[in-house]
Amino acid sequence: MTYLDRDRAARLMAAAGLDALLLFTPEGFTYATGASPGVGTMWRRAGAVAALVPADSGLPIGAVVSDLFEESFRASSAVTDIRIHPLWVETADVRLHDTTQPVPDLIVAAWAGSGRAAGFVRPETFDAALGFRLAGDLLAARKLGSARVGVELDSLSVSDFAALSAALPGCRLVDGSDVLRRLKMVKSAREIEHLRTAVTLAEVGIGALAAAIAPGQTRDALAQVWTSAVQAAARERDIHNLTGHWEYVSVGANPWSRGGVVEEGSLIKVDVGCLISGYTSDTGRTFVCGTPTALQSRLFDALSQAFAAGLSQIRPGIEMRAVHEAARGAMAKAGFPGFSRGHFGHGLGAGLGSEEWPFFSATSSVVLEPGMVVAFETPWYVEGVGGMIIENQLLITPDGHEVMNSLPWGLVSV
């Protein structure tokens, strides 16, 4: 099932003057088709897969798929118009053949049954030029052979763009990156559910980590408690689509250290996320072992004021830079006018890292819309004191926002 909203896609492409989007990144492919792109995309070079999304929602989405993943694609995607190309991996399917015949004959029969032509040779990895030509076939089938086509120029190498241009000489290839970003910015119900599950698992882990904080505990041991709790919760809740997890846990006065041992008065910064079907959550909490010092309390109180000020601005119709202005203004009012942070949070989804466009930055004119899922955060890293963070995952609703976290966000003494 695709995550993509065809009506929203049609509006955004019309505004950008595009006739279609042609997506080559693994994330773009999955977003448009709902299926895994497969191993051919591991090098992040274009041509291993492709998804064609016409601006006219009456025209079907099409896809270029590798032979190794054809069967799984058909089982997981509603897209039926596909073009197949071979990967380097040798295969054979003997399920419909007489397995009592001599094995060489069996394999030859299986290859012939799959439509393999005489003299067939697999490529070193995949043939990008063939993938591009097959994408051209999809365009031609929709009478878009001379269309204005948006591609992900922010993810396409110069050499891949040149090869794609040669394969699609009739098309005008333009940057469709912003259209795709704005499409992915507003989540479908399925995407929201992925992110809700992800943040729930992450918080189970945070609870377990907090319970394990004690003098003598190492940073690595606490991180492992978090990881183990997340994995156990996924098993217990029968969650099979946990595809990853990440953690930035710091202990002690050096916020950048991957080491550290808990002592009385140590800050423990926990910035973590879980991935469900590739969609990552992002939550940040701060703990202190014992009683916080006056300095720790003073700094964290300023962050709390900034967090509350920014949070009060998060609702539909507000530009993201207004949230940044509110948070930075609160830091100044709290006594730190020189506090400078490039952004106070970001979108969430399925991308290369835990932070996805758009950002709560001083320059972002992006207007918050219902259906967006964002992380709003006020972190501070002070050497000699430690790392501090408040970060919640929020769903923008028609009349405000929903906090998708359940754990308190104050400085917790343990």
PDB file of N, CA and C in Angstrom, residues 305-340:
ATOM      1  N   GLN A 305      11.777  26.781  30.026  1.00  0.00           N
ATOM      2  CA  GLN A 305      11.022  27.969  29.630  1.00  0.00           C
ATOM      3  C   GLN A 305      10.965  28.092  28.108  1.00  0.00           C
ATOM      4  N   ALA A 306      12.085  27.808  27.453  1.00  0.00           N
ATOM      5  CA  ALA A 306      12.118  27.874  25.993  1.00  0.00           C
ATOM      6  C   ALA A 306      11.211  26.814  25.385  1.00  0.00           C
ATOM      7  N   PHE A 307      11.224  25.630  25.985  1.00  0.00           N
ATOM      8  CA  PHE A 307      10.381  24.548  25.474  1.00  0.00           C
ATOM      9  C   PHE A 307       8.901  24.927  25.588  1.00  0.00           C
ATOM     10  N   ALA A 308       8.503  25.442  26.745  1.00  0.00           N
ATOM     11  CA  ALA A 308       7.108  25.813  26.940  1.00  0.00           C
ATOM     12  C   ALA A 308       6.697  26.935  25.981  1.00  0.00           C
ATOM     13  N   ALA A 309       7.590  27.893  25.776  1.00  0.00           N
ATOM     14  CA  ALA A 309       7.271  29.017  24.880  1.00  0.00           C
ATOM     15  C   ALA A 309       7.099  28.549  23.448  1.00  0.00           C
ATOM     16  N   GLY A 310       8.006  27.715  22.975  1.00  0.00           N
ATOM     17  CA  GLY A 310       7.887  27.214  21.615  1.00  0.00           C
ATOM     18  C   GLY A 310       6.679  26.322  21.436  1.00  0.00           C
ATOM     19  N   LEU A 311       6.440  25.460  22.425  1.00  0.00           N
ATOM     20  CA  LEU A 311       5.311  24.530  22.344  1.00  0.00           C
ATOM     21  C   LEU A 311       3.982  25.266  22.232  1.00  0.00           C
ATOM     22  N   SER A 312       3.894  26.409  22.881  1.00  0.00           N
ATOM     23  CA  SER A 312       2.643  27.181  22.861  1.00  0.00           C
ATOM     24  C   SER A 312       2.307  27.715  21.476  1.00  0.00           C
ATOM     25  N   GLN A 313       3.309  27.764  20.583  1.00  0.00           N
ATOM     26  CA  GLN A 313       3.105  28.288  19.234  1.00  0.00           C
ATOM     27  C   GLN A 313       2.786  27.193  18.209  1.00  0.00           C
ATOM     28  N   ILE A 314       2.897  25.942  18.594  1.00  0.00           N
ATOM     29  CA  ILE A 314       2.795  24.853  17.612  1.00  0.00           C
ATOM     30  C   ILE A 314       1.338  24.486  17.367  1.00  0.00           C
ATOM     31  N   ARG A 315       0.852  24.939  16.217  1.00  0.00           N
ATOM     32  CA  ARG A 315      -0.527  24.678  15.794  1.00  0.00           C
ATOM     33  C   ARG A 315      -0.635  24.984  14.305  1.00  0.00           C
ATOM     34  N   PRO A 316      -1.677  24.494  13.643  1.00  0.00           N
ATOM     35  CA  PRO A 316      -1.818  24.756  12.206  1.00  0.00           C
ATOM     36  C   PRO A 316      -1.870  26.249  11.900  1.00  0.00           C
ATOM     37  N   GLY A 317      -1.288  26.601  10.762  1.00  0.00           N
ATOM     38  CA  GLY A 317      -1.314  27.994  10.313  1.00  0.00           C
ATOM     39  C   GLY A 317      -0.141  28.821  10.782  1.00  0.00           C
ATOM     40  N   ILE A 318       0.696  28.265  11.666  1.00  0.00           N
ATOM     41  CA  ILE A 318       1.850  28.994  12.195  1.00  0.00           C
ATOM     42  C   ILE A 318       3.094  28.627  11.396  1.00  0.00           C
ATOM     43  N   GLU A 319       3.864  29.639  11.001  1.00  0.00           N
ATOM     44  CA  GLU A 319       5.130  29.366  10.333  1.00  0.00           C
ATOM     45  C   GLU A 319       6.128  28.792  11.334  1.00  0.00           C
ATOM     46  N   MET A 320       6.953  27.856  10.885  1.00  0.00           N
ATOM     47  CA  MET A 320       7.870  27.178  11.789  1.00  0.00           C
ATOM     48  C   MET A 320       8.889  28.140  12.399  1.00  0.00           C
ATOM     49  N   ARG A 321       9.200  29.227  11.698  1.00  0.00           N
ATOM     50  CA  ARG A 321      10.153  30.190  12.254  1.00  0.00           C
ATOM     51  C   ARG A 321       9.580  30.922  13.465  1.00  0.00           C
ATOM     52  N   ALA A 322       8.262  30.991  13.585  1.00  0.00           N
ATOM     53  CA  ALA A 322       7.659  31.626  14.760  1.00  0.00           C
ATOM     54  C   ALA A 322       7.927  30.801  16.014  1.00  0.00           C
ATOM     55  N   VAL A 323       7.992  29.486  15.858  1.00  0.00           N
ATOM     56  CA  VAL A 323       8.302  28.603  16.984  1.00  0.00           C
ATOM     57  C   VAL A 323       9.750  28.815  17.413  1.00  0.00           C
ATOM     58  N   HIS A 324      10.649  28.901  16.425  1.00  0.00           N
ATOM     59  CA  HIS A 324      12.061  29.168  16.722  1.00  0.00           C
ATOM     60  C   HIS A 324      12.210  30.500  17.448  1.00  0.00           C
ATOM     61  N   GLU A 325      11.501  31.507  16.972  1.00  0.00           N
ATOM     62  CA  GLU A 325      11.591  32.837  17.577  1.00  0.00           C
ATOM     63  C   GLU A 325      11.109  32.805  19.027  1.00  0.00           C
ATOM     64  N   ALA A 326      10.037  32.067  19.281  1.00  0.00           N
ATOM     65  CA  ALA A 326       9.495  31.995  20.639  1.00  0.00           C
ATOM     66  C   ALA A 326      10.467  31.297  21.582  1.00  0.00           C
ATOM     67  N   ALA A 327      11.062  30.192  21.109  1.00  0.00           N
ATOM     68  CA  ALA A 327      11.993  29.448  21.959  1.00  0.00           C
ATOM     69  C   ALA A 327      13.258  30.265  22.226  1.00  0.00           C
ATOM     70  N   ARG A 328      13.808  30.883  21.194  1.00  0.00           N
ATOM     71  CA  ARG A 328      15.039  31.667  21.376  1.00  0.00           C
ATOM     72  C   ARG A 328      14.768  32.898  22.228  1.00  0.00           C
ATOM     73  N   GLY A 329      13.591  33.495  22.028  1.00  0.00           N
ATOM     74  CA  GLY A 329      13.233  34.655  22.841  1.00  0.00           C
ATOM     75  C   GLY A 329      13.112  34.294  24.311  1.00  0.00           C
ATOM     76  N   ALA A 330      12.578  33.117  24.595  1.00  0.00           N
ATOM     77  CA  ALA A 330      12.456  32.682  25.984  1.00  0.00           C
ATOM     78  C   ALA A 330      13.824  32.433  26.604  1.00  0.00           C
ATOM     79  N   MET A 331      14.768  31.909  25.812  1.00  0.00           N
ATOM     80  CA  MET A 331      16.125  31.713  26.321  1.00  0.00           C
ATOM     81  C   MET A 331      16.762  33.054  26.671  1.00  0.00           C
ATOM     82  N   ALA A 332      16.527  34.038  25.829  1.00  0.00           N
ATOM     83  CA  ALA A 332      17.067  35.376  26.104  1.00  0.00           C
ATOM     84  C   ALA A 332      16.452  35.957  27.373  1.00  0.00           C
ATOM     85  N   LYS A 333      15.147  35.808  27.519  1.00  0.00           N
ATOM     86  CA  LYS A 333      14.451  36.321  28.700  1.00  0.00           C
ATOM     87  C   LYS A 333      14.919  35.625  29.967  1.00  0.00           C
ATOM     88  N   ALA A 334      15.312  34.336  29.816  1.00  0.00           N
ATOM     89  CA  ALA A 334      15.792  33.572  30.968  1.00  0.00           C
ATOM     90  C   ALA A 334      17.219  33.932  31.350  1.00  0.00           C
ATOM     91  N   GLY A 335      17.833  34.829  30.572  1.00  0.00           N
ATOM     92  CA  GLY A 335      19.170  35.291  30.930  1.00  0.00           C
ATOM     93  C   GLY A 335      20.265  34.874  29.982  1.00  0.00           C
ATOM     94  N   PHE A 336      19.888  34.301  28.811  1.00  0.00           N
ATOM     95  CA  PHE A 336      20.898  33.809  27.878  1.00  0.00           C
ATOM     96  C   PHE A 336      20.636  34.355  26.473  1.00  0.00           C
ATOM     97  N   PRO A 337      20.786  35.667  26.277  1.00  0.00           N
ATOM     98  CA  PRO A 337      20.501  36.260  24.958  1.00  0.00           C
ATOM     99  C   PRO A 337      21.446  35.780  23.866  1.00  0.00           C
ATOM    100  N   GLY A 338      22.609  35.255  24.231  1.00  0.00           N
ATOM    101  CA  GLY A 338      23.547  34.764  23.231  1.00  0.00           C
ATOM    102  C   GLY A 338      23.311  33.325  22.823  1.00  0.00           C
ATOM    103  N   PHE A 339      22.313  32.652  23.403  1.00  0.00           N
ATOM    104  CA  PHE A 339      22.029  31.261  23.058  1.00  0.00           C
ATOM    105  C   PHE A 339      21.622  31.181  21.593  1.00  0.00           C
ATOM    106  N   SER A 340      22.333  30.387  20.827  1.00  0.00           N
ATOM    107  CA  SER A 340      22.069  30.284  19.383  1.00  0.00           C
ATOM    108  C   SER A 340      21.989  28.823  18.985  1.00  0.00           C
TER     109      SER A 340
END
